[in-house]
Amino acid sequence: MMSAGFMLVPTRFLDACHERCGDYFTLRPTADREIVVTADPEAVKRVFTGDPDLLHAGEGNITLAPLLGPGSVLLLDGAEHLRHRRLLLPPFHGERMRAYGETMEEVAERRIREWPSGRCFAVLPSMQAITLEVIMRAVFGFEDAERRDRIGGPLRRILDAVASRPRVLALALTAGRNGPLSPWRRFAALRERADELLYAEIAARRRDPGGEHGDDIFSLLLAARDPDGRPLSDSELRDELITLLLAGHETTATALAWTLERLARAPRVLDRLLSAEAAGDDSYLDAVIKETLRLRPVVPAVVRRLQAPMELGGWELPAGANIAPSIYLVHRRPDIYPRPLAFRPERFLEDPPGTYEWIPFGGGVRRCLGASFAVFEMKIVIRAALRARRIGARSGARPEGVTRRAITFAPARGARIRADRVSPAGAGHAARAQSR
Ligand code: HEM
């Protein structure tokens, strides 16, 4: 099946393929690449629980290699992937992760104060600013803004170079060409500058491990050792730091923008959320975030490349085939989610889906490393927004369309909402969203 439609109208295209072909169909994004898409939760389960040596994920992310480098957990497979994953996981869970809560709240409150009042605006850029600052501070731990900007500025510029599909495409088309107008040349120069700064920082921290740092992710990764006592090398560390910055900010910003876009257009849900928050009940906000990630998954699919033939759903797939569990289509199955197009967080409280039926963070040994961190941050930012502003939309505003950005399905108009400042007299609405 031709897949130009996937580039232009991705969600309509996927819906049409599913309707015509059912739970399995093949896309050809380029002449030499085939991807078998599946919307069958049984197949998803087999892919996520299958042998990682048979189902490689790293190869599927190869277009990011020039930015991330070969030592990135996103690009590795097999034993090396597991080694990196184990070293990276601890800062993203439990108490260590919760230590970043204060920073998240401070950044969110400051950025939300900048929102206009009394008119509609696109909230996505503000969410990108919040999540980028949060991940930078969680990773580097610089409290000193001047130091943060010295390393953050160049890093921001290389992340920006891969922030949209046209930019990624321009880099792929000019890769290795150093003509004066080549986007690749500009990118390579930016990367060199960022790498110089990162390697200098790695050297400084290795010389003085205690230094002025504490629980930031950088310091934790420097100190981490695998069971054989082996640390991450300088270049592995550089690649993982860039990976965390890239994987951690655009995805979370887009998920936050969708949450506000949905809430602004669903006053009944918003009202119930405010009441639940006032009662100190966290479960409804949790359900709102789950329902947003169901209906508007930020990453529409994940890909695994077969290293040997495999049977799936009655199909014999050869070695080299790419299998893509479609997060987007699984989340719209009416047999799992009755009235799938309705935004109904209650469904997660009444009849929660199974492990392989709600998969916004992928699954198995490749499941998103930052899933808990992302949901934790989303809760803090949404609560800060509800406390300070009365969220709404232009009257009669329609649901925003979906557009493909670099790796995400994002709101086509940047998630346009209204967020009027709450006057002290009318603070009842906002005061109900407590800070926790
Ligand atoms: C709402 C926000 C996010 C979404 C929707 C998301 C989604 C995903 C998805 C779908 C995958 C691929 C999983 C698979 O192949 O099965 C993934 C992998 C990954 N994510 Fe996230 N992510 C989010 C936030 C974050 C954050 C905050 C971080 C870190 C700071 C992060 C770090 C990673 C890493 C390192 C991987 C690679 C894991 C591996 O290959 O073992 N993500 N994410």
Short mmCIF file of C-alpha atoms and ligand atoms in Angstrom, two decimals:
data_model
loop_
_atom_site.label_atom_id
_atom_site.label_comp_id
_atom_site.label_asym_id
_atom_site.label_seq_id
_atom_site.Cartn_x
_atom_site.Cartn_y
_atom_site.Cartn_z
CA MET A 1 0.00 0.00 0.00
CA MET A 2 1.38 3.45 -0.93
CA SER A 3 2.07 5.57 2.09
CA ALA A 4 2.47 9.19 0.90
CA GLY A 5 -0.86 9.70 2.67
CA PHE A 6 0.86 8.82 5.92
CA MET A 7 3.11 11.85 5.51
CA LEU A 8 0.28 14.24 4.64
CA VAL A 9 -2.77 13.15 6.64
CA PRO A 10 -1.36 10.55 9.02
CA THR A 11 -4.35 9.81 11.23
CA ARG A 12 -6.92 9.74 8.42
CA PHE A 13 -4.56 7.53 6.45
CA LEU A 14 -4.11 5.04 9.31
CA ASP A 15 -7.87 4.95 9.98
CA ALA A 16 -8.52 4.23 6.28
CA CYS A 17 -5.90 1.43 6.14
CA HIS A 18 -7.37 -0.19 9.26
CA GLU A 19 -10.90 0.02 7.92
CA ARG A 20 -9.93 -1.46 4.57
CA CYS A 21 -7.37 -4.10 5.60
CA GLY A 22 -8.08 -4.93 9.26
CA ASP A 23 -5.57 -5.46 12.05
CA TYR A 24 -2.53 -6.11 9.81
CA PHE A 25 -1.32 -4.08 6.81
CA THR A 26 1.95 -3.10 5.15
CA LEU A 27 3.29 0.43 4.57
CA ARG A 28 6.16 1.36 2.23
CA PRO A 29 7.60 4.67 3.46
CA THR A 30 10.45 4.32 0.93
CA ALA A 31 10.96 1.98 -2.05
CA ASP A 32 13.29 -0.30 -0.06
CA ARG A 33 11.49 -0.34 3.30
CA GLU A 34 8.36 -2.24 4.34
CA ILE A 35 6.64 -1.92 7.67
CA VAL A 36 4.00 -4.39 8.83
CA VAL A 37 1.59 -2.41 10.99
CA THR A 38 -0.56 -4.20 13.53
CA ALA A 39 -3.49 -3.07 15.67
CA ASP A 40 -3.98 -6.49 17.28
CA PRO A 41 -3.27 -6.52 21.05
CA GLU A 42 -2.31 -10.23 20.84
CA ALA A 43 0.39 -9.36 18.30
CA VAL A 44 1.46 -6.39 20.46
CA LYS A 45 1.87 -8.76 23.40
CA ARG A 46 3.98 -11.18 21.34
CA VAL A 47 6.19 -8.34 20.08
CA PHE A 48 6.69 -6.76 23.51
CA THR A 49 7.30 -10.05 25.32
CA GLY A 50 9.30 -11.65 22.47
CA ASP A 51 13.03 -12.36 22.50
CA PRO A 52 14.83 -8.97 22.22
CA ASP A 53 17.58 -10.68 20.22
CA LEU A 54 14.94 -11.59 17.62
CA LEU A 55 13.15 -8.21 17.70
CA HIS A 56 15.60 -5.33 17.42
CA ALA A 57 14.41 -1.81 18.17
CA GLY A 58 17.70 0.07 17.88
CA GLU A 59 17.85 -0.30 14.10
CA GLY A 60 14.46 1.37 13.78
CA ASN A 61 15.82 4.60 15.30
CA ILE A 62 18.83 4.81 13.03
CA THR A 63 17.81 8.18 11.50
CA LEU A 64 18.65 9.75 14.89
CA ALA A 65 22.20 8.35 14.88
CA PRO A 66 23.98 11.53 13.70
CA LEU A 67 22.62 13.41 16.69
CA LEU A 68 22.54 10.73 19.39
CA GLY A 69 25.71 8.80 18.52
CA PRO A 70 26.24 5.02 18.53
CA GLY A 71 26.26 4.72 22.34
CA SER A 72 22.63 5.81 22.78
CA VAL A 73 20.21 3.41 24.50
CA LEU A 74 17.73 4.22 21.72
CA LEU A 75 20.09 2.81 19.08
CA LEU A 76 21.59 -0.18 20.89
CA ASP A 77 20.29 -3.74 20.89
CA GLY A 78 21.08 -6.95 22.77
CA ALA A 79 23.36 -7.10 25.80
CA GLU A 80 24.73 -3.54 25.38
CA HIS A 81 21.20 -2.14 25.29
CA LEU A 82 20.35 -3.89 28.55
CA ARG A 83 23.59 -2.70 30.16
CA HIS A 84 22.83 0.93 29.29
CA ARG A 85 19.20 0.61 30.30
CA ARG A 86 20.10 -0.70 33.76
CA LEU A 87 22.55 2.15 34.28
CA LEU A 88 20.04 4.77 33.15
CA LEU A 89 16.92 3.60 34.98
CA PRO A 90 17.54 4.51 38.67
CA PRO A 91 17.23 8.33 38.41
CA PHE A 92 13.83 7.96 36.73
CA HIS A 93 12.07 6.18 39.59
CA GLY A 94 10.89 6.53 43.16
CA GLU A 95 12.41 9.04 45.58
CA ARG A 96 15.19 10.07 43.21
CA MET A 97 12.67 11.08 40.59
CA ARG A 98 10.42 12.85 43.09
CA ALA A 99 13.38 15.01 44.10
CA TYR A 100 12.90 16.89 40.81
CA GLY A 101 9.33 17.85 41.81
CA GLU A 102 10.25 21.21 43.31
CA THR A 103 12.14 22.27 40.18
CA MET A 104 9.21 21.14 38.02
CA GLU A 105 6.76 23.22 40.04
CA GLU A 106 8.96 26.32 40.13
CA VAL A 107 9.55 26.22 36.35
CA ALA A 108 5.86 25.59 35.60
CA GLU A 109 4.59 28.40 37.82
CA ARG A 110 7.06 30.90 36.34
CA ARG A 111 6.20 30.03 32.73
CA ILE A 112 2.45 30.00 33.39
CA ARG A 113 2.67 33.56 34.76
CA GLU A 114 3.78 34.60 31.24
CA TRP A 115 0.58 33.30 29.57
CA PRO A 116 -1.76 35.95 28.16
CA SER A 117 -5.15 36.42 29.80
CA GLY A 118 -8.45 37.14 28.06
CA ARG A 119 -7.57 35.76 24.64
CA CYS A 120 -6.77 32.46 22.95
CA PHE A 121 -3.17 31.40 22.42
CA ALA A 122 -1.18 28.30 21.42
CA VAL A 123 0.08 26.66 24.60
CA LEU A 124 2.57 24.19 23.04
CA PRO A 125 5.58 26.61 22.95
CA SER A 126 5.17 27.32 26.66
CA MET A 127 5.03 23.57 27.39
CA GLN A 128 8.19 23.06 25.34
CA ALA A 129 9.96 25.76 27.36
CA ILE A 130 8.86 24.12 30.63
CA THR A 131 9.87 20.56 29.73
CA LEU A 132 13.19 21.63 28.21
CA GLU A 133 14.18 23.62 31.29
CA VAL A 134 13.04 20.78 33.58
CA ILE A 135 15.03 18.09 31.77
CA MET A 136 18.10 20.36 31.49
CA ARG A 137 18.02 21.05 35.22
CA ALA A 138 17.27 17.43 36.15
CA VAL A 139 20.15 16.23 33.96
CA PHE A 140 22.77 18.89 34.70
CA GLY A 141 21.59 20.13 38.06
CA PHE A 142 23.01 23.64 37.56
CA GLU A 143 21.21 26.00 39.88
CA ASP A 144 23.29 28.82 38.46
CA ALA A 145 21.36 30.09 35.38
CA GLU A 146 24.46 31.58 33.73
CA ARG A 147 26.28 28.22 33.78
CA ARG A 148 23.15 26.46 32.63
CA ASP A 149 22.78 28.76 29.65
CA ARG A 150 26.43 28.40 28.63
CA ILE A 151 25.96 24.67 28.02
CA GLY A 152 22.18 24.78 27.48
CA GLY A 153 22.28 27.30 24.61
CA PRO A 154 24.31 25.13 22.20
CA LEU A 155 22.41 22.00 23.27
CA ARG A 156 19.11 23.71 22.61
CA ARG A 157 20.27 24.68 19.14
CA ILE A 158 21.12 21.11 18.12
CA LEU A 159 17.85 19.78 19.53
CA ASP A 160 16.13 22.46 17.49
CA ALA A 161 17.89 21.22 14.35
CA VAL A 162 15.85 17.99 14.53
CA ALA A 163 12.61 19.51 15.83
CA SER A 164 10.54 19.10 12.67
CA ARG A 165 10.24 16.62 9.82
CA PRO A 166 11.45 19.07 7.13
CA ARG A 167 14.59 19.76 9.20
CA VAL A 168 15.30 16.04 9.72
CA LEU A 169 14.74 15.46 6.00
CA ALA A 170 17.04 18.37 5.04
CA LEU A 171 19.77 16.86 7.24
CA ALA A 172 19.29 13.39 5.78
CA LEU A 173 19.45 14.75 2.21
CA THR A 174 22.59 16.81 2.80
CA ALA A 175 24.38 14.37 5.16
CA GLY A 176 28.15 14.64 4.75
CA ARG A 177 27.90 17.60 2.31
CA ASN A 178 29.79 20.63 3.44
CA GLY A 179 28.72 23.28 0.91
CA PRO A 180 28.25 26.80 2.34
CA LEU A 181 24.44 26.50 2.37
CA SER A 182 24.25 22.90 3.56
CA PRO A 183 21.99 22.40 6.62
CA TRP A 184 24.24 19.44 7.43
CA ARG A 185 27.32 21.67 7.70
CA ARG A 186 25.51 23.98 10.11
CA PHE A 187 24.31 21.00 12.13
CA ALA A 188 27.81 19.44 12.25
CA ALA A 189 29.25 22.74 13.52
CA LEU A 190 26.58 22.97 16.23
CA ARG A 191 27.19 19.38 17.26
CA GLU A 192 30.93 19.97 17.48
CA ARG A 193 30.43 22.99 19.74
CA ALA A 194 27.95 21.12 21.98
CA ASP A 195 30.28 18.10 22.16
CA GLU A 196 33.24 20.27 23.19
CA LEU A 197 31.22 21.68 26.07
CA LEU A 198 29.86 18.27 27.09
CA TYR A 199 33.26 16.57 27.08
CA ALA A 200 34.75 19.46 29.07
CA GLU A 201 31.95 19.10 31.64
CA ILE A 202 32.48 15.31 31.80
CA ALA A 203 36.21 15.82 32.40
CA ALA A 204 35.58 18.45 35.09
CA ARG A 205 33.11 16.21 36.91
CA ARG A 206 35.40 13.19 36.70
CA ARG A 207 38.18 15.27 38.28
CA ASP A 208 35.91 16.46 41.06
CA PRO A 209 33.08 13.89 41.45
CA GLY A 210 31.59 15.45 44.61
CA GLY A 211 31.90 19.02 43.34
CA GLU A 212 28.90 21.24 43.73
CA HIS A 213 26.64 18.58 42.23
CA GLY A 214 24.28 16.30 44.01
CA ASP A 215 21.45 14.22 42.74
CA ASP A 216 21.40 15.37 39.13
CA ILE A 217 21.16 12.64 36.50
CA PHE A 218 24.60 13.49 35.08
CA SER A 219 26.30 12.86 38.45
CA LEU A 220 24.31 9.67 39.02
CA LEU A 221 25.32 8.33 35.58
CA LEU A 222 28.97 9.22 36.21
CA ALA A 223 28.91 7.20 39.41
CA ALA A 224 26.89 4.28 37.99
CA ARG A 225 28.62 0.90 37.54
CA ASP A 226 27.34 -2.26 35.87
CA PRO A 227 27.60 -5.63 37.72
CA ASP A 228 31.17 -6.02 36.38
CA GLY A 229 32.12 -2.66 37.89
CA ARG A 230 32.30 -0.98 34.48
CA PRO A 231 31.25 2.70 34.22
CA LEU A 232 29.93 4.44 31.10
CA SER A 233 32.80 5.75 28.96
CA ASP A 234 33.02 9.47 28.07
CA SER A 235 31.48 8.95 24.63
CA GLU A 236 28.73 6.66 25.98
CA LEU A 237 27.93 9.28 28.58
CA ARG A 238 27.82 12.06 25.97
CA ASP A 239 25.44 9.99 23.79
CA GLU A 240 23.12 9.17 26.71
CA LEU A 241 22.97 12.77 27.93
CA ILE A 242 21.86 13.94 24.47
CA THR A 243 19.40 11.01 24.27
CA LEU A 244 17.72 11.97 27.54
CA LEU A 245 17.41 15.60 26.50
CA LEU A 246 15.91 14.67 23.14
CA ALA A 247 13.64 11.84 24.32
CA GLY A 248 12.50 13.69 27.41
CA HIS A 249 11.32 17.10 26.35
CA GLU A 250 9.36 17.27 23.08
CA THR A 251 7.31 14.16 23.93
CA THR A 252 6.29 15.43 27.37
CA ALA A 253 5.58 18.94 26.06
CA THR A 254 3.30 17.55 23.35
CA ALA A 255 1.46 15.32 25.83
CA LEU A 256 0.92 18.33 28.12
CA ALA A 257 -0.34 20.48 25.25
CA TRP A 258 -2.83 17.78 24.27
CA THR A 259 -4.02 17.45 27.88
CA LEU A 260 -4.81 21.17 28.04
CA GLU A 261 -6.35 21.13 24.55
CA ARG A 262 -8.69 18.27 25.59
CA LEU A 263 -9.56 19.79 29.00
CA ALA A 264 -10.30 23.19 27.45
CA ARG A 265 -12.86 21.59 25.15
CA ALA A 266 -14.44 19.29 27.75
CA PRO A 267 -15.95 21.47 30.54
CA ARG A 268 -17.63 18.47 32.19
CA VAL A 269 -14.30 16.66 32.53
CA LEU A 270 -12.61 19.86 33.72
CA ASP A 271 -15.26 20.39 36.40
CA ARG A 272 -14.94 16.86 37.64
CA LEU A 273 -11.16 17.20 37.69
CA LEU A 274 -11.36 20.37 39.80
CA SER A 275 -13.73 18.69 42.26
CA ALA A 276 -11.51 15.62 42.53
CA GLU A 277 -8.44 17.78 43.11
CA ALA A 278 -10.28 19.79 45.78
CA ALA A 279 -11.11 16.52 47.52
CA GLY A 280 -7.44 15.47 47.41
CA ASP A 281 -8.25 12.62 45.02
CA ASP A 282 -5.37 12.05 42.59
CA SER A 283 -7.07 9.26 40.64
CA TYR A 284 -9.08 11.48 38.29
CA LEU A 285 -6.05 13.52 37.15
CA ASP A 286 -4.30 10.22 36.58
CA ALA A 287 -7.25 9.08 34.45
CA VAL A 288 -7.29 12.40 32.52
CA ILE A 289 -3.63 11.92 31.60
CA LYS A 290 -4.18 8.28 30.63
CA GLU A 291 -7.20 9.17 28.50
CA THR A 292 -5.28 11.98 26.77
CA LEU A 293 -2.40 9.63 25.98
CA ARG A 294 -4.93 7.08 24.70
CA LEU A 295 -6.85 9.40 22.41
CA ARG A 296 -3.90 11.56 21.36
CA PRO A 297 -0.83 9.31 21.66
CA VAL A 298 2.26 11.43 21.15
CA VAL A 299 4.30 8.62 19.59
CA PRO A 300 1.96 6.86 17.14
CA ALA A 301 3.88 3.56 16.79
CA VAL A 302 7.03 1.70 17.75
CA VAL A 303 9.09 -0.46 15.39
CA ARG A 304 10.98 -3.74 15.80
CA ARG A 305 13.15 -5.30 13.09
CA LEU A 306 13.05 -9.10 12.81
CA GLN A 307 16.40 -10.89 12.98
CA ALA A 308 14.87 -14.25 11.95
CA PRO A 309 11.52 -15.30 10.37
CA MET A 310 8.47 -15.08 12.64
CA GLU A 311 4.78 -15.96 12.37
CA LEU A 312 2.44 -13.20 13.48
CA GLY A 313 -1.37 -13.22 13.22
CA GLY A 314 -1.18 -16.03 10.66
CA TRP A 315 1.37 -14.20 8.50
CA GLU A 316 4.87 -15.55 7.84
CA LEU A 317 7.23 -12.60 8.15
CA PRO A 318 10.81 -12.90 6.83
CA ALA A 319 14.02 -11.87 8.61
CA GLY A 320 14.57 -8.15 8.02
CA ALA A 321 10.84 -7.30 8.18
CA ASN A 322 9.85 -4.32 10.33
CA ILE A 323 6.89 -4.80 12.68
CA ALA A 324 5.12 -1.75 14.05
CA PRO A 325 2.59 -2.10 16.88
CA SER A 326 0.32 0.87 16.14
CA ILE A 327 -0.26 2.69 19.41
CA TYR A 328 -2.73 4.97 17.64
CA LEU A 329 -4.91 2.15 16.24
CA VAL A 330 -4.83 -0.09 19.34
CA HIS A 331 -6.06 2.88 21.38
CA ARG A 332 -9.08 3.32 19.08
CA ARG A 333 -10.43 -0.21 19.14
CA PRO A 334 -14.14 -0.09 20.03
CA ASP A 335 -13.96 -3.60 21.55
CA ILE A 336 -11.51 -2.27 24.19
CA TYR A 337 -12.66 1.35 24.35
CA PRO A 338 -16.42 1.70 23.72
CA ARG A 339 -17.18 5.01 21.90
CA PRO A 340 -13.43 5.30 21.26
CA LEU A 341 -13.51 8.88 19.99
CA ALA A 342 -15.10 10.25 23.17
CA PHE A 343 -12.78 11.89 25.74
CA ARG A 344 -13.92 9.98 28.84
CA PRO A 345 -11.30 9.64 31.60
CA GLU A 346 -13.87 7.67 33.65
CA ARG A 347 -13.22 4.64 31.47
CA PHE A 348 -9.84 4.20 33.20
CA LEU A 349 -11.55 4.13 36.61
CA GLU A 350 -14.48 1.88 35.60
CA ASP A 351 -12.83 -0.71 33.37
CA PRO A 352 -9.04 -0.24 33.00
CA PRO A 353 -7.49 -1.71 29.84
CA GLY A 354 -4.98 -4.57 29.86
CA THR A 355 -1.18 -4.18 29.68
CA TYR A 356 -1.06 -4.52 25.88
CA GLU A 357 -4.14 -2.39 25.24
CA TRP A 358 -2.83 0.95 26.60
CA ILE A 359 0.68 1.41 25.25
CA PRO A 360 1.62 5.11 24.88
CA PHE A 361 5.09 4.33 26.26
CA GLY A 362 5.69 1.19 24.16
CA GLY A 363 6.55 -1.97 26.04
CA GLY A 364 8.79 -4.86 27.08
CA VAL A 365 12.53 -4.27 27.48
CA ARG A 366 12.23 -1.10 25.40
CA ARG A 367 9.41 0.51 27.37
CA CYS A 368 9.99 4.24 27.79
CA LEU A 369 12.58 4.86 30.49
CA GLY A 370 11.04 8.19 31.37
CA ALA A 371 7.35 7.15 31.61
CA SER A 372 7.03 7.73 35.39
CA PHE A 373 9.05 10.94 35.16
CA ALA A 374 6.80 12.22 32.34
CA VAL A 375 3.53 11.46 34.15
CA PHE A 376 4.89 12.95 37.40
CA GLU A 377 5.89 16.14 35.56
CA MET A 378 2.56 16.30 33.71
CA LYS A 379 0.64 16.18 36.98
CA ILE A 380 2.70 18.99 38.47
CA VAL A 381 2.33 21.23 35.41
CA ILE A 382 -1.42 20.62 34.99
CA ARG A 383 -2.02 21.35 38.68
CA ALA A 384 -0.02 24.58 38.44
CA ALA A 385 -2.12 25.63 35.41
CA LEU A 386 -5.42 24.84 37.18
CA ARG A 387 -4.37 26.80 40.26
CA ALA A 388 -3.42 29.95 38.36
CA ARG A 389 -5.85 30.03 35.45
CA ARG A 390 -9.41 29.32 34.36
CA ILE A 391 -8.90 26.96 31.43
CA GLY A 392 -11.28 27.12 28.46
CA ALA A 393 -11.51 27.52 24.70
CA ARG A 394 -13.15 29.84 22.18
CA SER A 395 -16.88 29.09 22.23
CA GLY A 396 -17.65 26.34 19.73
CA ALA A 397 -13.94 25.51 19.33
CA ARG A 398 -13.48 22.22 17.50
CA PRO A 399 -10.99 19.52 18.50
CA GLU A 400 -7.62 20.44 17.09
CA GLY A 401 -6.31 18.33 14.19
CA VAL A 402 -3.21 16.13 14.42
CA THR A 403 0.01 16.97 12.60
CA ARG A 404 3.30 15.09 12.42
CA ARG A 405 6.26 16.91 13.91
CA ALA A 406 9.70 15.26 14.10
CA ILE A 407 8.76 12.08 15.96
CA THR A 408 5.46 13.13 17.46
CA PHE A 409 1.76 13.49 16.61
CA ALA A 410 1.19 17.09 17.74
CA PRO A 411 -1.78 19.51 17.85
CA ALA A 412 -1.95 21.18 14.42
CA ARG A 413 -2.37 24.71 15.78
CA GLY A 414 -0.15 24.33 18.85
CA ALA A 415 -3.12 23.56 21.18
CA ARG A 416 -5.06 26.82 21.27
CA ILE A 417 -6.70 27.48 24.63
CA ARG A 418 -7.87 30.37 26.79
CA ALA A 419 -6.38 30.63 30.25
CA ASP A 420 -7.80 33.68 32.02
CA ARG A 421 -6.09 34.87 35.15
CA VAL A 422 -8.16 34.06 38.21
CA SER A 423 -9.10 37.22 40.14
CA PRO A 424 -8.73 36.94 43.94
CA ALA A 425 -12.54 37.19 44.22
CA GLY A 426 -13.11 34.34 41.77
CA ALA A 427 -10.30 32.22 43.08
CA GLY A 428 -12.70 29.41 44.03
CA HIS A 429 -12.30 27.74 40.68
CA ALA A 430 -8.54 27.64 40.87
CA ALA A 431 -8.09 27.17 44.58
CA ARG A 432 -9.67 23.79 44.22
CA ALA A 433 -6.56 22.54 42.38
CA GLN A 434 -4.31 22.10 45.35
CA SER A 435 -0.56 22.01 45.27
CA ARG A 436 0.68 18.63 46.42
C1 HEM B 1 4.66 11.71 27.54
C2 HEM B 1 5.98 11.63 27.34
C3 HEM B 1 6.67 10.47 26.67
C4 HEM B 1 6.19 9.56 25.76
C5 HEM B 1 4.78 9.49 25.16
C6 HEM B 1 7.28 8.64 25.45
C7 HEM B 1 7.15 7.57 24.59
C8 HEM B 1 8.16 6.66 24.35
C9 HEM B 1 8.03 5.52 23.47
C10 HEM B 1 6.78 5.12 22.69
C11 HEM B 1 9.24 4.87 23.47
C12 HEM B 1 9.60 3.60 22.66
C13 HEM B 1 9.22 2.37 23.44
C14 HEM B 1 9.30 1.09 22.66
O1 HEM B 1 10.04 1.01 21.65
O2 HEM B 1 8.63 0.11 23.06
C15 HEM B 1 10.12 5.59 24.35
C16 HEM B 1 11.43 5.22 24.63
C17 HEM B 1 12.28 5.96 25.42
N1 HEM B 1 11.96 7.09 26.15
FE1 HEM B 1 10.17 8.00 26.24
N2 HEM B 1 8.38 9.01 26.17
C18 HEM B 1 8.06 10.11 26.94
C19 HEM B 1 8.89 10.77 27.84
C20 HEM B 1 10.20 10.44 28.10
C21 HEM B 1 11.06 11.08 29.08
C22 HEM B 1 10.62 12.20 30.00
C23 HEM B 1 12.29 10.47 28.99
C24 HEM B 1 13.56 10.74 29.75
C25 HEM B 1 13.86 11.81 30.37
C26 HEM B 1 12.19 9.44 27.98
C27 HEM B 1 13.23 8.61 27.63
C28 HEM B 1 13.11 7.51 26.79
C29 HEM B 1 14.21 6.61 26.49
C30 HEM B 1 15.65 6.72 27.00
C31 HEM B 1 13.69 5.62 25.64
C32 HEM B 1 14.44 4.42 25.05
C33 HEM B 1 14.21 3.17 25.91
C34 HEM B 1 14.91 1.93 25.35
O3 HEM B 1 15.12 1.84 24.14
O4 HEM B 1 15.22 1.02 26.15
N3 HEM B 1 10.92 9.45 27.48
N4 HEM B 1 9.45 6.67 24.89
#
